[in-house]
Coordinates of C-alpha atoms in Angstrom, one line a residue:
M1 CA 12.4 -36.0 -7.1
E2 CA 10.7 -34.5 -10.2
R3 CA 12.9 -33.2 -12.9
D4 CA 11.3 -29.7 -12.6
D5 CA 12.0 -29.7 -8.9
L6 CA 15.7 -30.2 -9.5
L7 CA 15.9 -27.6 -12.2
Y8 CA 14.1 -25.1 -10.0
I9 CA 16.3 -25.8 -7.0
L10 CA 19.5 -25.5 -9.1
G11 CA 18.3 -22.1 -10.4
I12 CA 18.1 -22.6 -14.2
G13 CA 16.4 -19.7 -16.0
P14 CA 14.8 -19.7 -19.4
M15 CA 17.1 -19.3 -22.4
G16 CA 16.0 -16.9 -25.1
I17 CA 16.3 -18.1 -28.7
P18 CA 15.1 -15.9 -31.6
E19 CA 12.3 -17.4 -33.7
D20 CA 14.1 -16.8 -37.0
I21 CA 17.4 -18.5 -36.1
S22 CA 18.5 -21.5 -38.1
V23 CA 19.3 -25.0 -36.7
E24 CA 23.0 -24.6 -37.5
D25 CA 23.2 -21.4 -35.6
V26 CA 21.4 -22.8 -32.6
K27 CA 23.8 -25.7 -32.6
K28 CA 26.7 -23.3 -32.2
M29 CA 25.1 -21.3 -29.5
P30 CA 27.1 -21.7 -26.2
R31 CA 24.1 -21.8 -24.0
G32 CA 24.9 -22.1 -20.3
G33 CA 23.6 -21.2 -16.9
V34 CA 25.0 -20.9 -13.4
G35 CA 23.3 -20.7 -10.0
L36 CA 24.3 -20.9 -6.4
G37 CA 21.4 -21.7 -4.1
H38 CA 20.8 -22.0 -0.4
E39 CA 17.8 -24.2 -0.3
P40 CA 16.2 -26.8 2.0
P41 CA 16.9 -30.4 0.9
P42 CA 14.3 -31.7 -1.6
R43 CA 11.5 -33.7 -0.1
G44 CA 12.4 -37.1 1.0
H45 CA 16.1 -36.3 1.3
S46 CA 16.4 -34.7 4.7
E47 CA 18.1 -37.8 6.0
A48 CA 19.7 -39.2 2.8
G49 CA 22.4 -36.6 2.6
Y50 CA 24.4 -35.4 -0.4
R51 CA 24.5 -38.8 -2.1
A52 CA 20.8 -38.6 -2.8
F53 CA 21.4 -35.7 -5.1
Y54 CA 23.9 -37.8 -7.1
K55 CA 21.4 -40.6 -7.4
D56 CA 18.7 -38.2 -8.7
F57 CA 21.2 -36.7 -11.1
Q58 CA 22.1 -40.2 -12.5
E59 CA 18.4 -41.2 -12.8
M60 CA 17.3 -37.9 -14.5
L61 CA 19.9 -37.6 -17.2
P62 CA 19.2 -40.9 -19.1
E63 CA 15.7 -39.7 -19.7
M64 CA 17.0 -36.5 -21.3
S65 CA 19.9 -38.1 -23.2
I66 CA 19.9 -39.9 -26.5
D67 CA 23.1 -41.7 -25.6
E68 CA 24.6 -43.2 -22.5
P69 CA 25.7 -40.3 -20.1
E70 CA 29.2 -40.3 -18.8
F71 CA 29.8 -39.2 -15.2
E72 CA 32.9 -37.9 -13.4
T73 CA 32.9 -37.5 -9.6
S74 CA 35.3 -35.7 -7.3
Y75 CA 35.5 -33.6 -4.1
I76 CA 35.8 -29.9 -4.0
T77 CA 35.5 -27.1 -1.4
L78 CA 32.2 -25.2 -1.7
A79 CA 31.5 -22.3 0.6
G80 CA 34.3 -23.4 2.9
E81 CA 32.9 -27.0 3.2
E82 CA 33.7 -30.3 1.6
A83 CA 31.4 -30.8 -1.4
F84 CA 30.6 -33.6 -3.8
L85 CA 31.0 -32.6 -7.5
V86 CA 29.4 -34.5 -10.3
K87 CA 30.1 -33.7 -14.0
A88 CA 27.9 -35.3 -16.6
M89 CA 28.5 -35.5 -20.3
F90 CA 25.6 -36.4 -22.5
T91 CA 23.7 -35.5 -25.7
M92 CA 20.3 -33.9 -25.7
Q93 CA 17.7 -33.7 -28.6
E94 CA 16.8 -30.1 -28.8
D95 CA 13.9 -28.3 -30.6
A96 CA 14.6 -25.5 -33.0
P97 CA 12.1 -23.5 -35.1
D98 CA 12.9 -25.5 -38.3
G99 CA 13.9 -28.9 -36.9
T100 CA 15.7 -30.7 -34.1
F101 CA 19.4 -31.3 -33.5
A102 CA 21.7 -33.1 -31.1
S103 CA 23.3 -30.9 -28.5
H104 CA 26.4 -32.2 -26.6
Q105 CA 26.2 -31.0 -23.1
T106 CA 28.3 -30.9 -20.0
W107 CA 26.5 -30.3 -16.7
A108 CA 28.2 -29.9 -13.3
V109 CA 26.5 -30.1 -9.9
A110 CA 28.3 -29.4 -6.7
V111 CA 26.5 -30.2 -3.4
N112 CA 27.8 -29.7 0.2
K113 CA 28.5 -33.1 1.8
I114 CA 27.0 -31.9 5.1
P115 CA 24.0 -29.6 5.5
D116 CA 24.0 -26.7 8.0
V117 CA 22.1 -26.8 11.3
E118 CA 18.8 -25.9 9.5
G119 CA 19.2 -28.8 7.0
N120 CA 20.2 -26.5 4.1
Y121 CA 22.7 -27.5 1.4
Q122 CA 24.8 -25.2 -0.7
M123 CA 24.4 -26.1 -4.3
L124 CA 26.2 -24.9 -7.4
F125 CA 24.9 -25.8 -10.9
I126 CA 26.6 -25.1 -14.2
M127 CA 25.4 -26.2 -17.7
A128 CA 27.2 -25.6 -21.0
N129 CA 27.5 -27.2 -24.4
D130 CA 30.7 -28.4 -25.9
H131 CA 31.1 -25.3 -28.1
L132 CA 31.2 -23.1 -25.0
L133 CA 33.7 -25.4 -23.3
N134 CA 35.9 -25.6 -26.4
Q135 CA 35.9 -21.8 -26.6
H136 CA 36.5 -21.2 -22.9
P137 CA 37.9 -24.5 -21.4
G138 CA 38.6 -23.1 -18.0
L139 CA 35.2 -21.5 -17.5
I140 CA 33.6 -24.2 -15.3
E141 CA 36.6 -24.4 -13.0
S142 CA 36.9 -20.6 -12.7
I143 CA 33.2 -20.3 -11.8
L144 CA 33.6 -23.1 -9.2
N145 CA 36.5 -21.2 -7.7
S146 CA 34.5 -18.0 -7.7
A147 CA 31.6 -19.7 -5.9
D148 CA 33.9 -21.0 -3.2
A149 CA 33.1 -18.3 -0.7
D150 CA 32.5 -18.2 3.0
S151 CA 29.1 -17.0 4.3
P152 CA 27.4 -16.0 1.1
P153 CA 24.3 -13.7 1.6
P154 CA 21.5 -15.9 0.1
L155 CA 18.1 -14.5 -0.6
E156 CA 14.8 -16.2 -0.1
L157 CA 11.3 -15.1 -1.1
D158 CA 9.8 -13.9 2.1
S159 CA 6.4 -12.5 1.1
Y160 CA 4.5 -11.1 -1.8
F161 CA 1.4 -9.0 -2.0
T162 CA -0.7 -7.3 -4.7
Y163 CA -1.0 -3.5 -4.7
K164 CA -3.9 -1.3 -5.7
E165 CA -3.4 1.2 -8.5
I166 CA -3.6 4.9 -7.6
G167 CA -6.2 6.4 -9.9
E168 CA -7.2 5.1 -13.3
R169 CA -4.6 4.9 -16.1
E170 CA -3.9 2.4 -18.9
F171 CA -0.5 1.5 -17.5
N172 CA 1.4 1.3 -14.3
D173 CA 4.7 3.2 -13.9
F174 CA 5.9 2.4 -10.4
Q175 CA 9.5 2.7 -9.3
P176 CA 10.5 0.5 -6.2
V177 CA 12.6 1.9 -3.4
M178 CA 13.7 0.1 -0.2
L179 CA 13.9 2.1 3.1
P180 CA 16.0 0.7 6.0
G181 CA 13.9 -1.6 8.1
R182 CA 12.4 -3.5 5.1
Y183 CA 9.9 -0.8 4.2
A184 CA 8.8 -1.1 0.5
V185 CA 8.2 2.2 -1.3
L186 CA 6.3 2.5 -4.6
V187 CA 6.8 5.8 -6.4
D188 CA 4.1 6.4 -9.0
R189 CA 6.0 8.3 -11.7
S190 CA 3.0 9.1 -13.7
R191 CA 0.7 10.3 -10.9
Y192 CA 3.3 11.8 -8.5
V193 CA 2.2 9.6 -5.6
V194 CA 4.3 7.7 -3.0
R195 CA 3.0 4.7 -1.1
I196 CA 5.0 3.0 1.7
Y197 CA 4.4 -0.6 2.8
D198 CA 5.8 -2.8 5.6
H199 CA 7.3 -6.0 4.4
G200 CA 4.0 -7.8 4.9
G201 CA 2.1 -5.5 2.5
E202 CA 0.3 -3.2 5.0
V203 CA 0.2 0.4 3.9
Q204 CA 2.1 2.7 6.3
H205 CA 1.9 6.1 4.4
E206 CA 0.6 7.5 1.2
W207 CA 1.2 11.0 -0.1
S208 CA 1.5 13.1 -3.2
F209 CA 4.3 15.3 -4.5
E210 CA 2.4 16.6 -7.5
E211 CA 2.3 20.1 -6.2
Q212 CA 6.1 20.3 -5.9
A213 CA 6.7 18.4 -9.1
T214 CA 4.5 20.6 -11.3
K215 CA 5.1 23.9 -9.6
D216 CA 4.4 27.0 -11.8
N217 CA 3.1 24.5 -14.5
L218 CA 6.6 23.4 -15.3
A219 CA 6.8 20.3 -17.6
V220 CA 8.2 17.1 -16.0
R221 CA 10.4 15.1 -18.2
R222 CA 11.7 12.4 -15.8
I223 CA 11.0 11.1 -12.3
D224 CA 13.5 9.0 -10.3
A225 CA 13.8 8.2 -6.6
R226 CA 16.3 6.9 -4.1
A227 CA 16.3 6.3 -0.3
E228 CA 18.9 7.7 2.1
D229 CA 20.3 5.9 5.1
D230 CA 18.2 7.9 7.5
G231 CA 14.9 7.0 5.8
H232 CA 14.4 10.1 3.8
L233 CA 13.4 9.8 0.2
L234 CA 15.1 11.7 -2.6
I235 CA 13.0 12.3 -5.7
L236 CA 14.6 13.6 -8.9
I237 CA 12.4 15.9 -11.0
G238 CA 13.8 16.1 -14.6
R239 CA 12.5 19.4 -16.0
N240 CA 12.1 20.5 -19.6
N241 CA 14.9 22.1 -21.7
E242 CA 14.6 25.6 -20.2
N243 CA 14.4 24.7 -16.5
P244 CA 17.1 23.1 -14.2
D245 CA 16.5 19.6 -12.9
E246 CA 15.7 19.4 -9.2
V247 CA 16.1 17.0 -6.3
L248 CA 13.4 17.0 -3.6
R249 CA 14.0 15.5 -0.1
F250 CA 11.0 14.2 1.7
S251 CA 10.5 12.6 5.1
P252 CA 8.8 9.1 5.1
A253 CA 5.5 10.9 6.1
G254 CA 5.7 13.1 3.0
E255 CA 7.0 16.3 4.5
L256 CA 9.2 18.3 2.1
V257 CA 12.5 18.8 4.0
D258 CA 14.6 20.4 1.3
R259 CA 14.9 20.9 -2.5
F260 CA 18.0 21.5 -4.7
S261 CA 18.5 22.8 -8.2
L262 CA 21.1 20.7 -10.1
D263 CA 23.7 22.6 -12.1
L264 CA 24.5 20.2 -15.0
S265 CA 26.0 22.6 -17.5
V266 CA 29.1 21.4 -19.4
S267 CA 32.0 23.7 -18.9
G268 CA 33.1 25.5 -22.1
K269 CA 30.1 24.2 -24.1
D270 CA 26.7 25.7 -24.9
E271 CA 24.8 22.7 -23.7
R272 CA 23.9 21.0 -20.5
L273 CA 23.3 17.5 -19.3
Y274 CA 19.9 16.1 -18.4
A275 CA 19.5 14.2 -15.0
H276 CA 18.3 10.7 -15.7
Y277 CA 18.5 8.8 -12.4
I278 CA 20.0 8.9 -8.8
I279 CA 22.7 6.3 -8.4
S280 CA 23.4 6.8 -4.7
S281 CA 23.1 9.3 -1.9
N282 CA 25.2 8.9 1.3
Q283 CA 27.3 10.9 3.7
K284 CA 29.9 11.4 0.9
G285 CA 27.4 13.1 -1.4
L286 CA 25.1 12.5 -4.3
L287 CA 25.9 10.6 -7.5
I288 CA 23.6 11.4 -10.5
G289 CA 23.4 9.6 -13.8
A290 CA 22.9 12.0 -16.7
E291 CA 22.7 12.1 -20.5
S292 CA 23.2 14.7 -23.3
R293 CA 21.0 15.3 -26.3
S294 CA 24.0 16.2 -28.3
S295 CA 24.7 13.5 -30.9
D296 CA 28.5 13.7 -30.5
A297 CA 28.5 13.7 -26.6
N298 CA 28.7 9.9 -26.2
G299 CA 28.0 9.2 -22.5
P300 CA 26.3 8.3 -20.3
F301 CA 27.7 10.8 -17.8
L302 CA 28.1 10.6 -14.0
V303 CA 27.9 13.8 -12.0
N304 CA 29.2 13.7 -8.4
F305 CA 27.8 16.3 -5.9
S306 CA 29.0 17.1 -2.4
R307 CA 26.5 17.1 0.5
D308 CA 26.0 20.8 0.0
M309 CA 25.2 20.1 -3.7
Q310 CA 28.4 21.5 -5.2
V311 CA 29.6 19.6 -8.3
Q312 CA 32.8 17.6 -7.6
A313 CA 33.3 15.8 -10.9
K314 CA 31.6 15.1 -14.3
L315 CA 32.6 11.8 -15.9
N316 CA 31.9 10.6 -19.4
M317 CA 31.3 6.8 -19.0
D318 CA 31.0 5.9 -22.7
G319 CA 30.3 2.2 -23.1
A320 CA 29.4 1.6 -19.4
Y321 CA 25.9 0.9 -17.9
P322 CA 24.4 0.4 -15.4
F323 CA 26.1 1.9 -12.3
A324 CA 26.2 1.6 -8.5
L325 CA 28.2 3.1 -5.7
F326 CA 30.3 1.2 -3.1
P327 CA 30.2 2.4 0.6
D328 CA 33.7 3.7 0.2
G329 CA 32.7 6.0 -2.6
N330 CA 34.1 4.0 -5.6
I331 CA 31.9 3.5 -8.6
L332 CA 30.9 0.2 -10.1
A333 CA 29.7 -0.2 -13.7
V334 CA 29.2 -2.9 -16.3
Y335 CA 31.2 -2.4 -19.5
E336 CA 30.1 -4.2 -22.7
N337 CA 31.6 -4.5 -26.2
D338 CA 31.8 -7.2 -28.9
V339 CA 34.8 -8.8 -27.3
E340 CA 34.2 -9.0 -23.6
D341 CA 31.7 -8.0 -20.9
F342 CA 33.0 -7.2 -17.4
F343 CA 32.6 -5.2 -14.2
V344 CA 34.8 -2.2 -13.8
K345 CA 35.5 -0.3 -10.6
V346 CA 36.6 3.3 -10.9
D347 CA 37.3 6.0 -8.4
Q348 CA 35.5 9.4 -8.1
E349 CA 37.8 10.8 -10.7
G350 CA 37.1 8.1 -13.3
R351 CA 40.4 6.2 -12.9
R352 CA 40.0 2.5 -13.5
M353 CA 41.0 0.5 -10.4
E354 CA 39.9 -3.1 -11.1
T355 CA 38.0 -5.3 -13.6
W356 CA 36.5 -8.8 -13.4
G357 CA 34.2 -11.0 -15.5
L358 CA 30.4 -11.2 -15.2
H359 CA 30.7 -14.8 -14.0
G360 CA 32.7 -13.6 -10.9
S361 CA 36.1 -12.4 -10.0
G362 CA 37.5 -16.0 -10.5
A363 CA 36.2 -16.1 -14.1
P364 CA 37.8 -14.4 -17.1
P365 CA 36.1 -11.3 -18.6
V366 CA 34.8 -13.2 -21.6
Y367 CA 32.1 -12.5 -24.1
I368 CA 29.9 -15.5 -25.1
D369 CA 27.1 -14.2 -27.2
D370 CA 24.1 -11.8 -27.0
Y371 CA 21.7 -14.4 -26.0
N372 CA 23.6 -16.1 -23.2
M373 CA 25.6 -13.5 -21.4
P374 CA 23.7 -12.0 -18.5
D375 CA 22.3 -8.7 -19.6
F376 CA 22.2 -6.6 -16.5
D377 CA 20.0 -3.6 -16.6
H378 CA 20.2 -2.6 -12.9
L379 CA 22.9 -2.6 -10.2
E380 CA 22.7 -2.1 -6.5
V381 CA 25.3 -2.3 -3.6
D382 CA 24.3 -2.8 0.1
N383 CA 26.1 -1.5 3.1
A384 CA 28.3 -4.5 3.3
G385 CA 29.5 -3.9 -0.3
N386 CA 27.7 -6.9 -1.7
I387 CA 26.6 -6.4 -5.4
Y388 CA 23.1 -7.1 -6.8
A389 CA 22.9 -7.3 -10.6
Q390 CA 19.4 -7.7 -12.2
E391 CA 18.8 -9.3 -15.5
R392 CA 15.5 -10.4 -17.1
Y393 CA 15.2 -13.8 -15.4
S394 CA 17.3 -13.6 -12.2
I395 CA 19.3 -11.6 -9.6
W396 CA 23.1 -12.3 -9.5
I397 CA 24.8 -11.6 -6.2
Y398 CA 28.5 -11.0 -5.7
D399 CA 30.6 -10.1 -2.7
R400 CA 32.5 -6.8 -2.6
S401 CA 35.5 -8.4 -4.3
G402 CA 33.3 -9.6 -7.2
R403 CA 33.1 -13.2 -6.2
L404 CA 29.9 -14.8 -7.4
L405 CA 27.8 -15.9 -4.5
Q406 CA 24.3 -16.7 -5.7
V407 CA 22.0 -16.5 -8.7
V408 CA 18.3 -16.2 -7.7
P409 CA 15.8 -17.2 -10.4
T410 CA 12.9 -14.8 -10.3
S411 CA 10.8 -15.6 -13.4
N412 CA 9.3 -18.7 -11.7
Q413 CA 7.9 -16.4 -9.0
A414 CA 7.5 -12.9 -10.2
G415 CA 7.6 -13.3 -14.0
N416 CA 9.9 -11.3 -16.2
R417 CA 10.9 -7.7 -16.7
N418 CA 10.4 -6.6 -13.1
E419 CA 11.8 -3.5 -11.4
L420 CA 14.3 -4.0 -8.6
A421 CA 15.3 -2.2 -5.4
V422 CA 17.8 -3.2 -2.7
G423 CA 17.8 -2.0 0.9
P424 CA 21.0 -1.1 2.7
E425 CA 20.7 -4.4 4.7
G426 CA 20.6 -6.4 1.4
H427 CA 16.9 -7.2 1.4
V428 CA 15.4 -7.0 -2.1
M429 CA 12.1 -6.1 -3.6
L430 CA 10.8 -6.7 -7.1
V431 CA 7.8 -5.0 -8.6
N432 CA 5.7 -6.7 -11.2
T433 CA 3.5 -4.2 -13.0
G434 CA 1.1 -6.9 -14.1
R435 CA 2.0 -6.6 -17.8
W436 CA 4.0 -9.8 -17.6
P437 CA 2.6 -11.5 -14.5
G438 CA 4.4 -14.3 -12.8
P439 CA 3.1 -17.7 -11.7
L440 CA 2.3 -16.5 -8.1
T441 CA 0.1 -13.5 -8.9
A442 CA -2.1 -12.4 -11.8
G443 CA -1.9 -8.6 -11.4
P444 CA 0.5 -5.9 -10.1
A445 CA 2.5 -7.3 -7.2
V446 CA 5.4 -6.7 -4.9
F447 CA 7.8 -9.5 -4.1
M448 CA 10.0 -9.2 -0.9
Y449 CA 13.2 -11.2 -0.7
K450 CA 14.8 -11.5 2.7
N451 CA 18.6 -11.5 3.1
I452 CA 19.6 -14.3 5.5
E453 CA 22.7 -12.5 6.5
P454 CA 21.8 -8.8 6.4
A455 CA 24.3 -6.0 6.7
E456 CA 24.1 -3.8 9.8
V457 CA 22.3 -0.4 9.3
R458 CA 21.1 2.3 11.5
A459 CA 17.5 1.9 12.5
I460 CA 15.0 4.5 11.4
E461 CA 11.9 5.8 13.1
M462 CA 9.0 5.3 10.7
P463 CA 6.1 7.6 11.7
A464 CA 3.1 5.7 12.9
P465 CA 0.6 4.9 10.1
V466 CA -2.9 6.2 10.1
P467 CA -5.2 3.2 10.8
E468 CA -7.2 2.4 7.7
Y469 CA -10.2 1.4 9.7
S470 CA -9.9 3.6 12.8
E471 CA -13.5 3.3 13.8
D472 CA -13.4 -0.5 13.6
M473 CA -10.2 -0.6 15.6
E474 CA -11.7 1.6 18.3
S475 CA -14.8 -0.6 18.6
S476 CA -12.8 -3.8 18.8
E477 CA -10.7 -2.4 21.7
T478 CA -13.9 -1.5 23.5
V479 CA -15.2 -5.1 23.1
M480 CA -11.9 -6.5 24.3
G481 CA -11.4 -4.1 27.1
E482 CA -8.3 -2.0 27.4
D483 CA -7.0 -3.7 30.5
T484 CA -7.5 -7.2 29.0
A485 CA -5.6 -6.2 25.8
E486 CA -2.7 -4.7 27.8
E487 CA -2.5 -7.8 30.0
V488 CA -2.5 -10.2 27.0
D489 CA 0.1 -8.0 25.3
I490 CA 2.4 -8.5 28.3
Q491 CA 1.6 -12.2 28.9
E492 CA 1.5 -13.4 25.3
G493 CA 3.8 -11.0 23.5
F494 CA 1.3 -10.2 20.8
S495 CA 0.8 -6.6 19.6
R496 CA -2.4 -4.7 20.2
E497 CA -2.9 -4.3 16.5
L498 CA -2.7 -8.0 15.9
L499 CA -5.1 -8.8 18.7
A500 CA -7.5 -6.2 17.4
L501 CA -7.5 -7.9 14.0
A502 CA -8.1 -11.3 15.6
S503 CA -11.0 -9.9 17.6
Q504 CA -12.7 -8.8 14.5
E505 CA -12.3 -12.3 13.1
G506 CA -10.3 -10.8 10.3
L507 CA -7.0 -12.5 11.0
T508 CA -5.6 -13.8 7.7
V509 CA -2.2 -15.4 7.2
R510 CA -1.0 -12.2 5.5
A511 CA -2.0 -10.1 8.5
F512 CA -0.5 -12.7 10.9
R513 CA 2.8 -12.7 9.0
A514 CA 3.1 -8.9 9.2
F515 CA 3.3 -9.2 13.0
E516 CA 4.7 -12.7 13.8
D517 CA 7.2 -15.1 12.5
V518 CA 5.9 -18.0 10.3
P519 CA 7.2 -21.5 10.7
P520 CA 10.1 -22.9 8.6
G521 CA 9.1 -24.0 5.1
F522 CA 6.4 -21.4 4.8
N523 CA 7.5 -20.1 1.4
S524 CA 7.7 -23.6 -0.1
L525 CA 4.3 -24.4 1.3
A526 CA 2.8 -21.2 -0.2
M527 CA 4.2 -22.0 -3.6
H528 CA 2.9 -25.5 -3.5
L529 CA -0.6 -24.4 -2.6
R530 CA -0.4 -21.7 -5.3
G531 CA 0.3 -24.5 -7.8
Q532 CA -3.0 -26.1 -6.5
G533 CA -4.9 -22.8 -7.1
K534 CA -4.9 -21.9 -3.3
D535 CA -3.9 -18.6 -1.8
L536 CA -2.2 -19.2 1.5
L537 CA -1.7 -15.6 2.4
G538 CA -5.4 -14.8 1.9
A539 CA -6.6 -17.7 4.1
D540 CA -8.0 -17.4 7.6
I541 CA -7.6 -20.0 10.4
D542 CA -10.7 -21.9 9.3
Q543 CA -9.4 -22.3 5.8
V544 CA -6.0 -23.5 7.2
E545 CA -7.8 -26.1 9.2
K546 CA -9.7 -27.3 6.2
W547 CA -6.4 -27.7 4.2
I548 CA -4.9 -29.7 7.1
S549 CA -7.9 -32.2 6.8
S550 CA -7.5 -32.4 3.0
A551 CA -3.7 -32.6 2.9
D552 CA -3.6 -35.8 0.9
S553 CA -5.9 -34.4 -1.9
L554 CA -3.7 -31.4 -2.1
R555 CA -0.6 -33.6 -2.5
M556 CA 1.2 -32.1 0.4
S557 CA 4.5 -33.6 1.6
A558 CA 5.0 -34.5 5.2
E559 CA 7.1 -31.3 5.6
H560 CA 4.4 -29.2 4.1
Q561 CA 1.8 -30.7 6.5
K562 CA 4.0 -30.1 9.4
T563 CA 4.5 -26.4 8.4
L564 CA 0.7 -26.0 7.9
K565 CA 0.0 -27.4 11.4
E566 CA 2.5 -25.2 13.0
L567 CA 1.0 -22.2 11.3
H568 CA -2.4 -23.2 12.5
E569 CA -1.2 -23.6 16.1
K570 CA 0.4 -20.1 16.1
M571 CA -2.7 -18.4 14.6
N572 CA -4.9 -20.3 17.1
K573 CA -2.8 -18.9 20.0
V574 CA -3.4 -15.3 18.7
M575 CA -7.2 -16.0 18.4
Q576 CA -7.3 -17.4 22.0
A577 CA -5.4 -14.4 23.3
A578 CA -7.9 -12.1 21.7
G579 CA -10.8 -14.0 23.3
V580 CA -12.1 -15.5 20.0
S581 CA -12.9 -19.2 20.1

């Protein structure tokens, strides 16, 4: 196993170090990372079991260490199963802006002894230097205890696609929203346009709300959006100083269903709050994040509305940000100061109910330093109460009690500084505007992460999309014959739309994936080919066949070759069913 492969699998994100920091200050920095992954076994280890990880760990560290590493081994319980824990103590030679220094490290890797039925291992990785451990000696054990959870909801990158800009501007200002059923919504906050995709990247609807946003030539200060459980889209219109903020409610097809004026005045004061974002909307009401332009007002503020848009409470949440809402109506926030960073749960009246540390409910609410504490700038909660916290390099997932379940590194796929949205099932989308592109795409792109154990939600009826190439679709059905297409649909189980694409010889992997399941290992294969400069999603069946023939030159593993062949077989069945040889 390559060292980079191990680091990727274990979920280490980049560590930010200021350019002007001194060597002595860098030595004292308690750098550390934690990640809980649900990944296939590394190549060549599907039969070797958990001991192969230990062997790789022992072989890798001497290359990194300037002294002889020391190892401690033991057994623990990880995700309800017996796991093998390896702790390694060693010294690294690290680079700093004005020299190098020796850093004393302790790394811990825990791996399930037995994989699940799909051959996946649970893995926990922690790294820290001695300064951190001396400051918080129980941190590793508490994180290990926090990660010992049953049935964690792991994410995996399911698909990604580039999106076209709407109009011509110097920048993109898109907000992501997830509708139930894994529909990805992009709200263009500068052009007042909404575009809805399925999870494979096919446009379902596109419509404008410019007329409603700029009615009577009113100035727009702020745009925000949030999905409701029934699939409707709420769009917040922050008006100028003289006009009240509004919430518009649209159907997925762009029909304006309702609009509300928000009363955000502060009782007894000659000022009002300004709506900044929608935190949540459900059967219990609407929760809005707001701010005041008064210098002595502190904040931010939370304003809770009932379903009939009557104000229930206004809370000053000074020192807390960001926020999310649990299904039971309680509010979640991150509180930060110079002593400790922690999650806090409060009720609708602002009464504190519970707190826990950012490394999980089993870890103390400690403050390490500005560069190494996770800096969460977005929070979401799904219908099962699982928590999704986004920071610059990764997504941290907790269960409803605050137990840390998984850290998903995202910079190695989508790049940095992405916008996040979480659907009610726990599926996740990231939007890269193209300003800081990731390794997988060069321009603006959407990344869809599938939750392996999604929460149950009520299904929504998405209006049928208008075919982008209606004339071509009509001609292709004429060539196929309506009876033939219907017969194949029954016999083969393929949709009419997929067969129409195949009959036009326009069946790409991306289009196939939008309608059919891809074989196991697809994401790993796509990333491997991307590293070879090849776009798997944009390939047709002929290109897939060529890659099968040149597998050795593309340095594909046996598992990758197997996945590619299975994909070719599935696409070939569709082509045959459509009558294309």
